[in-house]
Coordinates of C-alpha atoms and ligand atoms in Angstrom, one line a residue:
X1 CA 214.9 -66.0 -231.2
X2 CA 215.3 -66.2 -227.2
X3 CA 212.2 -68.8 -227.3
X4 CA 214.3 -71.1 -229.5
X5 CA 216.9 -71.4 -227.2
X6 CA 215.4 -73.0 -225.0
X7 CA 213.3 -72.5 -221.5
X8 CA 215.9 -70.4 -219.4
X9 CA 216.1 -67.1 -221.6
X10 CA 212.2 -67.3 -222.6
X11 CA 211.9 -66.1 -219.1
X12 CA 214.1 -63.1 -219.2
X13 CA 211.5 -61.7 -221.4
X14 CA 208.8 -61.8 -219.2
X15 CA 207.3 -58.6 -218.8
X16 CA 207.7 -58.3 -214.6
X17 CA 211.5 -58.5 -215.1
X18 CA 211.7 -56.4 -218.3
X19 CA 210.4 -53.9 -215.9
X20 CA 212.6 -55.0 -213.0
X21 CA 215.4 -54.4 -215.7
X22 CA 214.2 -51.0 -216.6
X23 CA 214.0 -49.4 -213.2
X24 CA 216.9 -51.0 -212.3
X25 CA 219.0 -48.7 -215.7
X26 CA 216.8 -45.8 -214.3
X27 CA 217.9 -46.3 -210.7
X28 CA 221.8 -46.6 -212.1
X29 CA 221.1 -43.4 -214.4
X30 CA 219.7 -42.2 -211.7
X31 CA 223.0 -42.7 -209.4
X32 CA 225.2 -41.3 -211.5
X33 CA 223.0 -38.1 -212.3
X34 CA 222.9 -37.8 -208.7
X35 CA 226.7 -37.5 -208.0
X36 CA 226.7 -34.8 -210.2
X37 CA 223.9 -33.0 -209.2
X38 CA 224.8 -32.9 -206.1
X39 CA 221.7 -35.0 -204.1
X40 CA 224.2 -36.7 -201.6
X41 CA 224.3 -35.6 -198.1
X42 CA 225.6 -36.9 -194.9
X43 CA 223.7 -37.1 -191.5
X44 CA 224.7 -37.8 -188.2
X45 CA 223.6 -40.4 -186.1
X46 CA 224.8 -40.0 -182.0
X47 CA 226.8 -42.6 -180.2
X48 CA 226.7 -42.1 -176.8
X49 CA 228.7 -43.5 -173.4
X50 CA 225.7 -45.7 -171.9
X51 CA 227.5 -45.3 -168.3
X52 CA 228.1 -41.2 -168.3
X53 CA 225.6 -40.6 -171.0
X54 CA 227.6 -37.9 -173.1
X55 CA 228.3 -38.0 -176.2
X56 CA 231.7 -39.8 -177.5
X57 CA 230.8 -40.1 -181.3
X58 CA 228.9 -40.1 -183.9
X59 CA 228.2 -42.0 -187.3
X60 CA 227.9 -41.1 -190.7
X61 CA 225.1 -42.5 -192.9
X62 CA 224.8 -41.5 -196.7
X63 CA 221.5 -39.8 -197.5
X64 CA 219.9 -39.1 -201.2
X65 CA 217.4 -36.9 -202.0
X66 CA 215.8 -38.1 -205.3
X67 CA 214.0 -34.7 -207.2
X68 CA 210.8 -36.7 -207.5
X69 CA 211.2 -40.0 -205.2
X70 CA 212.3 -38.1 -202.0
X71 CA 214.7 -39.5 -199.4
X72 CA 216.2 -43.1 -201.4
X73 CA 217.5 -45.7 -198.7
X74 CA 220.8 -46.1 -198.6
X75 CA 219.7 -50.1 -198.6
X76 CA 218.7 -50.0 -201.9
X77 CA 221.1 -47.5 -203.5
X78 CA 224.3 -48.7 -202.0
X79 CA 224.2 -52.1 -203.8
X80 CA 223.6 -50.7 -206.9
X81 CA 226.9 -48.0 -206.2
X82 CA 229.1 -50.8 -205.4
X83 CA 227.7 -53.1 -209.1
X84 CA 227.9 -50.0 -210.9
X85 CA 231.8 -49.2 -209.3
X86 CA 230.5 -46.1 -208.6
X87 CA 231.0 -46.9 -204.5
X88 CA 234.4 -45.9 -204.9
X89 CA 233.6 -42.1 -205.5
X90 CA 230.6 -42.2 -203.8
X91 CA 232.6 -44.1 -200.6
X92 CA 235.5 -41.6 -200.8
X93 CA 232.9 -38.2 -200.8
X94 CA 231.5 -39.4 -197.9
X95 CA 235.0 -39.9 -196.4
X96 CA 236.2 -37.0 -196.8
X97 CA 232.3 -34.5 -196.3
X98 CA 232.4 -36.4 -192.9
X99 CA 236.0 -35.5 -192.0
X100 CA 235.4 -32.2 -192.8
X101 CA 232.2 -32.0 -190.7
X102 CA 234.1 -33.6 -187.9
X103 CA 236.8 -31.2 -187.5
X104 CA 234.4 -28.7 -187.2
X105 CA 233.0 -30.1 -184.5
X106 CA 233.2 -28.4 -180.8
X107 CA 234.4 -31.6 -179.3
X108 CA 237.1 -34.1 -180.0
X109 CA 233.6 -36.8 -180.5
X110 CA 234.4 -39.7 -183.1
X111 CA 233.2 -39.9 -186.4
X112 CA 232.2 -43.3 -187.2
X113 CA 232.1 -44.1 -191.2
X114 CA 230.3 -47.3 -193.1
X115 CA 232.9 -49.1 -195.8
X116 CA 231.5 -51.2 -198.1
X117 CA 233.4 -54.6 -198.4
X118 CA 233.5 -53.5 -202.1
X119 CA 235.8 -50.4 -200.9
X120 CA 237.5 -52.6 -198.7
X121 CA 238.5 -54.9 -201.2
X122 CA 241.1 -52.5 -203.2
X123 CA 243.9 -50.7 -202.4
X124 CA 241.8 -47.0 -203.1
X125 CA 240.6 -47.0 -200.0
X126 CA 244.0 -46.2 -198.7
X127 CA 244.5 -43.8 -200.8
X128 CA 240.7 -42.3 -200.4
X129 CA 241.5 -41.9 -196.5
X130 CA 244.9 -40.6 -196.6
X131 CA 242.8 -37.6 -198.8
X132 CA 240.1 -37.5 -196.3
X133 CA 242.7 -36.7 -193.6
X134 CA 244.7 -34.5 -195.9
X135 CA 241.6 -32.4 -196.6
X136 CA 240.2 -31.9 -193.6
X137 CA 242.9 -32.0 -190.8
X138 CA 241.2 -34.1 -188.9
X139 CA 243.6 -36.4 -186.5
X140 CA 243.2 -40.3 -187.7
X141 CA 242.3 -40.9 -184.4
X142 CA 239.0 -39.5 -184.4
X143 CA 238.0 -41.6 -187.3
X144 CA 236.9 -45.5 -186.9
X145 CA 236.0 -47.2 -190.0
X146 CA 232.9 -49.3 -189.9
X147 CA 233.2 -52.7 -191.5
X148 CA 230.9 -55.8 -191.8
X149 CA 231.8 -59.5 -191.7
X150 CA 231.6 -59.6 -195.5
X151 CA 234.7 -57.4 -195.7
X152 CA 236.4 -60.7 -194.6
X153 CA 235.0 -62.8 -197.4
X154 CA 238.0 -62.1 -199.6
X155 CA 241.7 -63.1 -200.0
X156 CA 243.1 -62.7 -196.5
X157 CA 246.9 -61.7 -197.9
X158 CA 245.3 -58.2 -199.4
X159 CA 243.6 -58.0 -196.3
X160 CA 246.2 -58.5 -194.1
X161 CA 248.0 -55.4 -196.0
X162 CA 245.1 -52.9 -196.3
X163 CA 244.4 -53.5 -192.4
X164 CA 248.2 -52.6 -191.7
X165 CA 248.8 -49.6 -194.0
X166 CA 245.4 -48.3 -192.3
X167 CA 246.4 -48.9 -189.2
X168 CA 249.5 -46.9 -189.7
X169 CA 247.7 -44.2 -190.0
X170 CA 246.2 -44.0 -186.9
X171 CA 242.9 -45.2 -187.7
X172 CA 240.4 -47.6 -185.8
X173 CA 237.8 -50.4 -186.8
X174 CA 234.5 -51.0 -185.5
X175 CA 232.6 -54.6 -186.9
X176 CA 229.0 -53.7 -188.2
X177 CA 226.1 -55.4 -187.1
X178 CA 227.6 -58.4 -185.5
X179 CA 226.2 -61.4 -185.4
X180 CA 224.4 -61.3 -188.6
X181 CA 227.3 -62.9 -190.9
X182 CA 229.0 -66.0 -191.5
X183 CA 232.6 -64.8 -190.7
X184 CA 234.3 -67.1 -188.6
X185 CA 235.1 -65.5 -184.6
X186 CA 238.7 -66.3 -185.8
X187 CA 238.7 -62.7 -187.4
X188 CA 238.2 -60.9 -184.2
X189 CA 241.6 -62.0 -183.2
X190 CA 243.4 -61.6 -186.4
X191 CA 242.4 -57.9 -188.0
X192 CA 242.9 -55.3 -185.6
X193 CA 239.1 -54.7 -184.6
X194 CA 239.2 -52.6 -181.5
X195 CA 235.0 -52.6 -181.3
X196 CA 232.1 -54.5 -182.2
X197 CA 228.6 -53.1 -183.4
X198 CA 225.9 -55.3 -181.8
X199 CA 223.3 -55.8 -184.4
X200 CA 220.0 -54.3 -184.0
X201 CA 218.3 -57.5 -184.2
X202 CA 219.8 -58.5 -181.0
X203 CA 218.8 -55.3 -179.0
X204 CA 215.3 -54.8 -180.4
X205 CA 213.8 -57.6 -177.3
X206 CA 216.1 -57.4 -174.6
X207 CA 215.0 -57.9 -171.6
X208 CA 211.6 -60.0 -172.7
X209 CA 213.1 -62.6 -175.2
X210 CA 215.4 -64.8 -173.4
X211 CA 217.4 -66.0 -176.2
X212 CA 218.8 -62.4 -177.3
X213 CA 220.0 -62.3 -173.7
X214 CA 222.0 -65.2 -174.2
X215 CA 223.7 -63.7 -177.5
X216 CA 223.9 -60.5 -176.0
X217 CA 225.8 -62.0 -172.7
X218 CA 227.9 -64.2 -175.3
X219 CA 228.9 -61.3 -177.4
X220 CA 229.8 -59.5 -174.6
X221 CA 231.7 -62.4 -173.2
X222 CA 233.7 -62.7 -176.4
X223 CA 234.3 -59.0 -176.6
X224 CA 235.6 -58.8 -172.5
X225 CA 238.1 -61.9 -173.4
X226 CA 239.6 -60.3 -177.0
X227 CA 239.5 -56.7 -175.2
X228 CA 237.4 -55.2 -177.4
X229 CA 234.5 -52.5 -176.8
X230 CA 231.1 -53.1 -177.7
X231 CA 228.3 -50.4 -178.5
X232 CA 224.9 -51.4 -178.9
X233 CA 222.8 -50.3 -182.3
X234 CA 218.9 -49.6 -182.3
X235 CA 218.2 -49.0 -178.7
X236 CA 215.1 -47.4 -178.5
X237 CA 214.0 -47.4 -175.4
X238 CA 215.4 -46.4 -171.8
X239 CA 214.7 -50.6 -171.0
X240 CA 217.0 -51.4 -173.6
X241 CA 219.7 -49.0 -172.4
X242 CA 219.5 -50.4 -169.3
X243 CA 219.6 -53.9 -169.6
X244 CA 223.0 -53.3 -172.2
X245 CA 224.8 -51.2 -169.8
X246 CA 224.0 -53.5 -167.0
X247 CA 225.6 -56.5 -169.2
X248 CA 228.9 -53.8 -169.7
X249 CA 228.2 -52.8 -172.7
X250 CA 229.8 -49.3 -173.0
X251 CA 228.1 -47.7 -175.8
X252 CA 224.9 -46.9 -177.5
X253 CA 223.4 -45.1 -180.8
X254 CA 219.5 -45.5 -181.6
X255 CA 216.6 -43.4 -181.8
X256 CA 216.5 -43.5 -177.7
X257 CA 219.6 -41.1 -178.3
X258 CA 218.8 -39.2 -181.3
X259 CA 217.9 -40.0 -185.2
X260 CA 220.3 -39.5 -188.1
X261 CA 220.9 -35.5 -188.5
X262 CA 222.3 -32.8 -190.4
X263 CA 225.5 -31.1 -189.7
X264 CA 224.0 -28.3 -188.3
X265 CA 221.6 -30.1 -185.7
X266 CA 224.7 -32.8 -184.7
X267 CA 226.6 -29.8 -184.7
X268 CA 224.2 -28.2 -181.6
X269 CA 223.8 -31.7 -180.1
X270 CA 227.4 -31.5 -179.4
X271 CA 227.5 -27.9 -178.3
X272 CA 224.4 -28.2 -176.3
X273 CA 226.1 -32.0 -174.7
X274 CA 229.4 -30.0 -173.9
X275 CA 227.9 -27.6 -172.1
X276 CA 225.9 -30.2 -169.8
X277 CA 228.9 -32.1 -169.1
X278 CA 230.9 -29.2 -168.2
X279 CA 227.9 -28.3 -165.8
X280 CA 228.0 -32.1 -164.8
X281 CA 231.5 -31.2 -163.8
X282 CA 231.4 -28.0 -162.0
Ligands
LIG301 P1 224.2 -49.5 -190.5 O1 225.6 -49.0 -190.7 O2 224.0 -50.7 -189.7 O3 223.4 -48.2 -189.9 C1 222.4 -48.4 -189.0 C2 221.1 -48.2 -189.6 O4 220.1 -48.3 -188.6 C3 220.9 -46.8 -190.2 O5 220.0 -46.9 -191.3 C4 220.2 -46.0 -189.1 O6 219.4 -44.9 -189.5 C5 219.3 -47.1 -188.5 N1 219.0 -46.9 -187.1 C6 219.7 -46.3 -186.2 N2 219.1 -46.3 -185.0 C7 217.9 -46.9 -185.1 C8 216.9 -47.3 -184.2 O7 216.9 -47.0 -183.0 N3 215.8 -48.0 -184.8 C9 215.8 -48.3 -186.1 N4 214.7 -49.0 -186.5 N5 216.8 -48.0 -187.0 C10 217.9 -47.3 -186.5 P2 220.2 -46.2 -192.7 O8 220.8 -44.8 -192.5 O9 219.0 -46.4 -193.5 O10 221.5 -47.0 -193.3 C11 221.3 -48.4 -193.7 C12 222.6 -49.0 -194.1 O11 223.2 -48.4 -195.2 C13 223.7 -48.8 -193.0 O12 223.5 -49.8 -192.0 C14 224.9 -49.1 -193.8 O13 225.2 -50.4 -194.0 C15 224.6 -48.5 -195.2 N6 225.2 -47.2 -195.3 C16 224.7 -45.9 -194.9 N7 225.6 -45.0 -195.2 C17 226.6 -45.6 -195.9 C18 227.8 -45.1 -196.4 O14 228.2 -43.9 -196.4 N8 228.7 -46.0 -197.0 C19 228.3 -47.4 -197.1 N9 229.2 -48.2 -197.7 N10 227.2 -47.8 -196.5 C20 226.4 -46.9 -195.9
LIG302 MG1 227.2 -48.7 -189.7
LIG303 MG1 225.1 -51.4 -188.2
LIG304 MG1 222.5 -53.0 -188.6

């Protein structure tokens, strides 16, 4: 029947996308199964203060353990989450698990959290972070959401609203991996972004490649005229650190500083880190 109508759907039945079909209802079966069971878990990725060095925050980044796949990408998955709708309940567990975590923390460090533009785009989220707080006590200060550019792709009137109503509660916004989007700068002086994520692409060849110094020194630039801090993603090496903090840039958070982790091991990072800055002190 498909071949009569024409060129178009005779392809959909070709075999490589019947099976691009299928594992894509597995992966969504998969999802949902997953919530259930229980196969979500949070790590903990440090951000650090490139000039002292401690420890001033730390981000959230959703982890699954698939029974027979192992460790799933939270590049791959999170897509699907946010097709299926199930990013709202997925989004809004990890809100509230990391707020928890937080405020057990033995520091007043930040907890960074990733929103999908999907989240961002209805009024749930709101609703999802007030519960968050709620739950875990922690103060709405400590929290900054982290948003991308494509957060901004929508009706700017909603927007305008969500970004107050989170405001008022205390909340703060970091962009996510600048530089990589299409938003227009405009937005950096219209939502209430108090600090911009430096994409990784940008810090992976500083100092050798010449022409991410002159993004990096034009992001910085921008950030040092709007008043807004910048921290540095994917520095690896001591060279990389360096050459950011010379340009002013005041944080970092790469594997230079420490890999995503449990609670448990951010939880002794932050111990251990309080100890050696009270030492620092004395
Ligand atoms: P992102 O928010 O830009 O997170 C940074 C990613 O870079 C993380 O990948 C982190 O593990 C990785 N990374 C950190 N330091 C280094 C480094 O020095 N070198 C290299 N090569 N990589 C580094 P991850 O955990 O796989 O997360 C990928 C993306 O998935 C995140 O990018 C974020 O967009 C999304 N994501 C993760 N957790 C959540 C979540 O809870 N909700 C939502 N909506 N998205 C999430
Ligand atoms: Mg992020
Ligand atoms: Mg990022
Ligand atoms: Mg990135």
């Amino acid at each position: 029947r498909a071949k009569r109508q024409g060129r178009g759907l005779v392809v959909l039945f070709e075999p490589a996308m019947e099976e691009d079909r299928l594992a894509r209802l597995e992966l969504e079966a998969d999802l949902n199964r997953a919530f259930e069971k229980d196969e979500f878990q949070v790590f903990y990725q440090p951000q650090v203060d490139l000039v002292s060095g401690e420890l001033v925050g730390a981000e959230a980044l959703l982890r699954w353990k698939h029974p027979t796949k192992g460790f799933v990408s939270p590049a791959v998955f999170i897509p699907v989450a946010e097709e299926m709708g199930l990013i709202h309940r997925l989004g809004a567990w990890v809100l509230t698990t990391a707020c928890c975590e937080a405020k057990r923390w033995p520091s007043t460090a930040t907890i960074a959290i990733n929103v999908s533009a999907v989240q961002f785009a209805t009024g749930d989220l709101v609703a999802a972070i007030g519960e968050a707080l709620e739950a875990s006590q922690l103060p709405a200060e400590r929290l900054e959401l982290e948003i991308t550019e494509s957060a901004f792709v929508q009706d700017s009137k909603g927007l305008d609203e969500i970004f107050e109503r989170l405001l008022g509660l205390g909340i703060s916004f970091a962009l996510d991996d600048f530089g990589t989007g299409y938003s227009s700068l405009g937005y950096l002086h219209r939502f209430p972004i108090s600090k911009i994520k430096i994409d990784r692409s940008f810090v992976s060849n500083v100092p050798m490649d010449g022409q991410a110094m002159a993004i990096l020194r034009s992001i910085r630039a921008l950030a040092e005229g709007l008043d807004i801090k910048t921290i540095a993603e994917g520095i690896e090496t001591p060279e990389q650190a360096e050459t950011l903090r010379i340009m002013g840039c005041q944080q970092g958070q790469g594997y230079l500083f420490g890999k995503p982790m449990d609670a448990e091991a951010i939880q002794s990072r932050l111990r251990a880190d309080g100890s050696q800055q009270r030492a620092l002190v004395a």
